[in-house]
Coordinates of C-alpha atoms in Angstrom, one line a residue:
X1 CA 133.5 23.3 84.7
X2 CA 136.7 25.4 83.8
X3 CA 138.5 27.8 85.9
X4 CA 137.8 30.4 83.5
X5 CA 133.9 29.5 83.2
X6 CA 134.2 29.7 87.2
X7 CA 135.6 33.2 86.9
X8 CA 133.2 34.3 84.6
X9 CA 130.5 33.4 86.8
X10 CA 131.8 34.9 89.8
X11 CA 132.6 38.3 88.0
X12 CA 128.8 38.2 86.5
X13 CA 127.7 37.9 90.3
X14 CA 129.8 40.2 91.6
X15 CA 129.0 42.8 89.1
X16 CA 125.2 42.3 89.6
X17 CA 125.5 42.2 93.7
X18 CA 126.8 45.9 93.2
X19 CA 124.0 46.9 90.3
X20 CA 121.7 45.3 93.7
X21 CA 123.6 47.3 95.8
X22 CA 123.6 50.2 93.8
X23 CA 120.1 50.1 93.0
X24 CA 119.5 50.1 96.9
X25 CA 121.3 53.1 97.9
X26 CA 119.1 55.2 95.0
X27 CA 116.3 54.4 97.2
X28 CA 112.9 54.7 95.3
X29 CA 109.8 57.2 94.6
X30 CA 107.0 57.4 97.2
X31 CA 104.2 59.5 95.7
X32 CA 100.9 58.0 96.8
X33 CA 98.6 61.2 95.2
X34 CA 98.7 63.8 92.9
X35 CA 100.9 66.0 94.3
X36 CA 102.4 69.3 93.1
X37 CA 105.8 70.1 93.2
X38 CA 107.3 73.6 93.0
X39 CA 111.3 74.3 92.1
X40 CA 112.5 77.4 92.6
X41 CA 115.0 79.1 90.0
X42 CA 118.2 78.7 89.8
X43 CA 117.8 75.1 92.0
X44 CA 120.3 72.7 91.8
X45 CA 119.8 68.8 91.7
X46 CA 121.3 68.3 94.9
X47 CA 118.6 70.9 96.5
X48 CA 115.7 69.8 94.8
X49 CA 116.5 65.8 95.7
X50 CA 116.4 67.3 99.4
X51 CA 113.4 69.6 98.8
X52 CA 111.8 65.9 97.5
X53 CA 112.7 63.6 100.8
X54 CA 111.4 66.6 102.8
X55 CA 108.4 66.2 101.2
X56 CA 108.2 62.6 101.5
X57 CA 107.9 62.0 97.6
X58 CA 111.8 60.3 97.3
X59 CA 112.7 58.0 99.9
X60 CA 116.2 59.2 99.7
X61 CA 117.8 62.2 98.5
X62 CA 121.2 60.9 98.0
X63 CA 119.8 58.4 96.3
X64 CA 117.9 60.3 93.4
X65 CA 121.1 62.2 93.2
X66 CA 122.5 58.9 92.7
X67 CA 120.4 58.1 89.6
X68 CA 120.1 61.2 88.4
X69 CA 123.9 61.8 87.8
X70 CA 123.8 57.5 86.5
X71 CA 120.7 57.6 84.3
X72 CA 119.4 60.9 83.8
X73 CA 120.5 62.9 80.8
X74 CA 122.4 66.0 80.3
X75 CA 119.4 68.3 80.0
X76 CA 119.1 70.2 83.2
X77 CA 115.9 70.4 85.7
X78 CA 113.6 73.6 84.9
X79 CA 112.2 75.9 87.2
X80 CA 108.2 75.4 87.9
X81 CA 105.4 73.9 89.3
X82 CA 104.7 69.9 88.4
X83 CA 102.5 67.4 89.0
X84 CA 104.0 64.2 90.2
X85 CA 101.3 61.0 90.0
X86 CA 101.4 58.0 91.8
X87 CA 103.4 55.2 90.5
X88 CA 105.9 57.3 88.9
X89 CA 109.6 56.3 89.5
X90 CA 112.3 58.4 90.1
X91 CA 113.4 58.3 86.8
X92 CA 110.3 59.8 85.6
X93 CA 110.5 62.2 88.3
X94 CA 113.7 63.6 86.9
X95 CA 112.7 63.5 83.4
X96 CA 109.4 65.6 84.3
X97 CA 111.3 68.0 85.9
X98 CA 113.4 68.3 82.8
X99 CA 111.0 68.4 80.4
X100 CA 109.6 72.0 81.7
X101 CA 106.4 70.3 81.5
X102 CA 105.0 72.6 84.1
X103 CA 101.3 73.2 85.6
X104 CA 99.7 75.8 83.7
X105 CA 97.0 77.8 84.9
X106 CA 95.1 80.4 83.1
X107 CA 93.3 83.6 83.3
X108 CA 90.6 84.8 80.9
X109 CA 89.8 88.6 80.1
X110 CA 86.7 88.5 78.7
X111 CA 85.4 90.8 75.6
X112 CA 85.1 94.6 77.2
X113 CA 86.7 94.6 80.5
X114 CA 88.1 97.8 81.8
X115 CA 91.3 98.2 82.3
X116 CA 90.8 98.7 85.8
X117 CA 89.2 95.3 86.0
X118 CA 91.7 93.5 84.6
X119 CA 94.0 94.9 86.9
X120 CA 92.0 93.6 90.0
X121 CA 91.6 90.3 88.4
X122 CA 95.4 90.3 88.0
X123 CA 96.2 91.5 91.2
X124 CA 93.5 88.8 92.9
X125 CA 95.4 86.0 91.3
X126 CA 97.2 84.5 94.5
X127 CA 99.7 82.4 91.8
X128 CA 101.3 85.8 90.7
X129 CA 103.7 87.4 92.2
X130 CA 104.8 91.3 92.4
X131 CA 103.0 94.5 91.7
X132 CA 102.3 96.1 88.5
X133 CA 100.1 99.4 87.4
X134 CA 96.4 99.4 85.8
X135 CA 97.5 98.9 82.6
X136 CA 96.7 101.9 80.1
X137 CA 93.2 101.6 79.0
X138 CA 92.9 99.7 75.2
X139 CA 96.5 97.8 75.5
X140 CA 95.0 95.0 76.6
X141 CA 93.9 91.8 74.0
X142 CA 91.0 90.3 75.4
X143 CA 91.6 86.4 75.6
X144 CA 92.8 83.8 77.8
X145 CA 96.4 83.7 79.2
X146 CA 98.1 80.6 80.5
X147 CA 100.4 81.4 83.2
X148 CA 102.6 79.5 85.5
X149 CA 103.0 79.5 89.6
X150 CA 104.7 82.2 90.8
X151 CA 105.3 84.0 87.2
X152 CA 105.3 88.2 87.5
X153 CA 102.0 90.0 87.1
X154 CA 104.4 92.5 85.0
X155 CA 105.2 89.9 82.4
X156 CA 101.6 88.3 81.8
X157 CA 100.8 91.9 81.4
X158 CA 103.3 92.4 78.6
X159 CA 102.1 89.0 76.6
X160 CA 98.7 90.6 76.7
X161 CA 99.8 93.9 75.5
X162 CA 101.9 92.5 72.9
X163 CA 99.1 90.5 72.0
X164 CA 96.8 93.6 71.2
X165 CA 99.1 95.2 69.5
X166 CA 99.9 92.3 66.9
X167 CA 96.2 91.8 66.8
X168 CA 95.6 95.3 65.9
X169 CA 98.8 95.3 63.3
X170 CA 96.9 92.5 61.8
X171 CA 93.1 93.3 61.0
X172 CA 95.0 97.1 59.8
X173 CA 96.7 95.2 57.2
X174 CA 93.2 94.1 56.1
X175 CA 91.0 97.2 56.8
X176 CA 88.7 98.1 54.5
X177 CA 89.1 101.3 51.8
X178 CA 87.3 104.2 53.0
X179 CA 86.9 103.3 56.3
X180 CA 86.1 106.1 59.3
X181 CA 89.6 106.6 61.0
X182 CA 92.9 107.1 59.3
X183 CA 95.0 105.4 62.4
X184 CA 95.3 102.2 64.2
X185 CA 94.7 104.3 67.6
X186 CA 91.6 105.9 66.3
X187 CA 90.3 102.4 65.1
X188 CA 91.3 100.9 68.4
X189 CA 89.0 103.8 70.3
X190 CA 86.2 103.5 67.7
X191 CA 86.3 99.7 68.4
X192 CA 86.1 100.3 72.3
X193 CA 83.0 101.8 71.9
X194 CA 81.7 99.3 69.7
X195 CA 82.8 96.9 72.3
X196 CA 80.8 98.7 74.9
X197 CA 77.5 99.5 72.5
X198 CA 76.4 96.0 71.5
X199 CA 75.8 92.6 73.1
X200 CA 75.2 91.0 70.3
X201 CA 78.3 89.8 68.0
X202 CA 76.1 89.7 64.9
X203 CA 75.3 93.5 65.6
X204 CA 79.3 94.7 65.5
X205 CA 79.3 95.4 62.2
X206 CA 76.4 97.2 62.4
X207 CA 77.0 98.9 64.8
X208 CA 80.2 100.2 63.6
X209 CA 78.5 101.2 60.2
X210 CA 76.1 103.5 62.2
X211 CA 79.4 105.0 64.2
X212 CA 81.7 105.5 61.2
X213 CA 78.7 107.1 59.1
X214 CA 78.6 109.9 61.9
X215 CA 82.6 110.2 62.2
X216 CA 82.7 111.1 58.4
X217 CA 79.8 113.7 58.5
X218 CA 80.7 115.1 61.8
X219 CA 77.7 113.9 64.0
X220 CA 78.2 113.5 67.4
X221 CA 78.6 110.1 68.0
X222 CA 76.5 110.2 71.4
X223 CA 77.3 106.8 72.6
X224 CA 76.4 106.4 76.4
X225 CA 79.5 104.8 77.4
X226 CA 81.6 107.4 76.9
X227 CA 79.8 109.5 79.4
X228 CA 79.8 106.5 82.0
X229 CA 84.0 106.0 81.6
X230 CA 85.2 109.6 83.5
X231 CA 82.7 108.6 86.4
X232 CA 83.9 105.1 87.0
X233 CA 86.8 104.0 84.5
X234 CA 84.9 101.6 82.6
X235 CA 83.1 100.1 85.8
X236 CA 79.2 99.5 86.0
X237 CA 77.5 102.8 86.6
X238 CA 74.6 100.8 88.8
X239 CA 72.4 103.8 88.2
X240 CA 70.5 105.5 85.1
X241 CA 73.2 108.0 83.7
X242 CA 72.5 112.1 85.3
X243 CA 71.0 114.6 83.1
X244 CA 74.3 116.7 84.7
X245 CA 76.4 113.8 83.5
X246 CA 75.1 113.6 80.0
X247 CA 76.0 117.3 79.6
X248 CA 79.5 117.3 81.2
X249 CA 82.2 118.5 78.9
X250 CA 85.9 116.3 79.3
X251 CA 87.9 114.2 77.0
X252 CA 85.5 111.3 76.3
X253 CA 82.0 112.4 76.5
X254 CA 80.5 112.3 72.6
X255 CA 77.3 114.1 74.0
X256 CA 79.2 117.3 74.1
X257 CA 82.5 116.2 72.4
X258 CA 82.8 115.9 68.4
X259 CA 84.5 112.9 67.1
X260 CA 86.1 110.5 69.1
X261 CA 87.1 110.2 73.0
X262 CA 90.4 111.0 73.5
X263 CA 91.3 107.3 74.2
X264 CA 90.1 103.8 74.6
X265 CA 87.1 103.5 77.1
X266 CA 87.7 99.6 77.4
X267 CA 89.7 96.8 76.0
X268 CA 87.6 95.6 73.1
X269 CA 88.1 92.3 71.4
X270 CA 89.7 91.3 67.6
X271 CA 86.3 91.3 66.5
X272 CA 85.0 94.9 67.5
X273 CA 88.5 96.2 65.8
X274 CA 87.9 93.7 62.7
X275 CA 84.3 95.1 62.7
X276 CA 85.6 98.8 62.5
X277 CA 88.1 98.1 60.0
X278 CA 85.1 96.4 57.6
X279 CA 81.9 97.9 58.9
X280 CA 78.7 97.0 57.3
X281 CA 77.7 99.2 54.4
X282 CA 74.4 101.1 56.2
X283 CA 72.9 104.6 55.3
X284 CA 71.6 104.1 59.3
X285 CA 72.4 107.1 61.8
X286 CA 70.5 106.1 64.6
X287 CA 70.2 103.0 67.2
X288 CA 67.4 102.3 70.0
X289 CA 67.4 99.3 72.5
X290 CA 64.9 96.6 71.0
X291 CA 64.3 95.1 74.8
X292 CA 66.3 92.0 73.7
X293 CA 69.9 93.0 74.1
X294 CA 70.1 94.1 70.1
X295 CA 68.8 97.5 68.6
X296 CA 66.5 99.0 66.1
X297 CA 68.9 100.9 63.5
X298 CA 67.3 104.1 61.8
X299 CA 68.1 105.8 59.1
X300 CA 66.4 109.1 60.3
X301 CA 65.5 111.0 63.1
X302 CA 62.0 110.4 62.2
X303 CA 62.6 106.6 62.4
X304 CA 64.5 106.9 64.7
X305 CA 61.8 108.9 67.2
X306 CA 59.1 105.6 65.6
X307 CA 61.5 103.1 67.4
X308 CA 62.3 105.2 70.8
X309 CA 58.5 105.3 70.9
X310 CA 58.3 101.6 70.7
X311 CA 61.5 101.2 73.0
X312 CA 59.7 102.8 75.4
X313 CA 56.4 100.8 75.5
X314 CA 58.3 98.1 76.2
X315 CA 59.4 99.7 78.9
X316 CA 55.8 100.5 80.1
X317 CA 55.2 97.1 80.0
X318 CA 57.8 95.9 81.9
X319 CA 57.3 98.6 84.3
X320 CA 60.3 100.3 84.4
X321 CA 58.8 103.4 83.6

């Protein structure tokens, strides 16, 4: 064997005695479980490598340091919570973290939930972080929100406001001619107490036929809810509704008030505002309970007084009167 060959071989094994070498100060990954992971904003590699072999999930900090600034790429760690699995190496560690493929949680605000409840839902969430006011009542989109550990309550309020209002700006564009209300406020109020009226999706439309037929010939819209929201701001009455309460006169009772509230009595979904925009074509002016969360639409009172007659029988029966 040549000199040379002998000097190629030694260089060869010198060179992969220090990759050994190398490879042994970088140390190694240790997750044995799922695991979350939080880093903070603004944390550097140096301090999350630490945060790591604190938490026993690197065996070394230098090390991953090491290999990050040796293998790892140019893009730089994100802020967030992740989920680190066992048998992932540190490499896969590092690319995670870069990825900003962070845990996401999620809230849901159902159909018709009061502004107020929203807010405590919000402010029960112990993954959010810092205060923020019942949001105005209406503003809200209900649907469900993905959020991130330690995100502001402030901003997942603003993606759901921003939400309603594109919402809104949408099913305007494709409201109906001759509809009841001539603004996207007014058809936002008019949906919340469609929201509030009806259980029943197939009944929306319906529903707000009956309610735009009395905004255009100036009936008042007597809609139960709207005596219930000045009491308790959209929350469950838990009792049958005052005969003193049914006559009150403020801003959003339709017993005693003609046309509509002066705002939103709940955050009603996309399809109690599309169902306002395009409601049903119906000659019908009056609505009773039918005992099975739907109603009995009337076109007059004399119908109308045929079904409360029958609402109440049911009632009889079931001995609630």
């Amino acid at each position: 064997m040549t000199r040379a060959r002998l000097a190629l071989l030694g260089l060869v094994a010198l060179i992969l005695a220090g990759l050994v070498f190398a490879w042994s100060l970088m140390g190694s990954a240790t997750v044995t479980q799922e695991t979350s992971f939080t880093i903070p904003a603004g944390a550097s590699v140096s301090a999350v490598a630490d945060k790591l072999e604190a938490e026993g999930l690197v065996s070394s900090a230098s090390g991953f340091v090491l290999q990050a600034r040796i293998f790892g790429s140019d893009a730089p760690i994100q802020a967030g919570e992740f989920m680190l699995a066992p048998g992932m190496s540190q490499g896969d560690i590092l690319a995670a973290f870069q990825s900003g493929d962070v845990i996401r949680r999620f809230v849901t605000i159902p159909e018709g939930m009061p502004s107020i409840l929203v807010w405590e839902r919000l402010m029960a969430e112990e993954l959010l972080i810092g205060e923020v006011p019942v949001p105005p009542e209406g503003s809200i989109l209900p649907d469900t929100y993905a959020f991130e550990r330690g995100q502001p309550r402030e901003a997942l309020v603003e993606q759901m406001q921003a939400a309603m209002d594109t919402a809104l700006a949408e099913e305007w564009a494709k409201r109906a001619p001759d509809i009841a209300v001539d603004t996207m406020r007014d058809a936002l109020i008019l949906a919340s107490i469609v929201e509030k009226e009806t259980g029943k999706p197939e009944e929306r439309r319906m529903v707000a036929g009956l309610y735009s037929n009395r905004v255009k010939t100036g009936m008042l819209l007597q809609a139960d809810p709207t005596i219930i929201y000045p009491i308790t701001k959209g929350k469950p009455l838990g009792r049958r509704i005052r005969q003193s309460e049914i006559s009150a006169v403020n801003g959003y009772n339709t017993y005693t008030r003609v046309g509509l509230p002066e705002g939103p009595i709940t955050n009603p979904g996309r399809e109690s505002i599309a169902a306002v925009l395009d409601p049903a074509k119906t000659s019908a002016l009056f609505m009773v309970a039918d005992g099975t969360g739907g109603h009995w639409f009337a076109d007059t009172l004399e119908q109308h007084n045929a079904n409360v007659a029958r609402w109440y029988a049911i009632r009889r029966e079931r001995g609630e009167m």
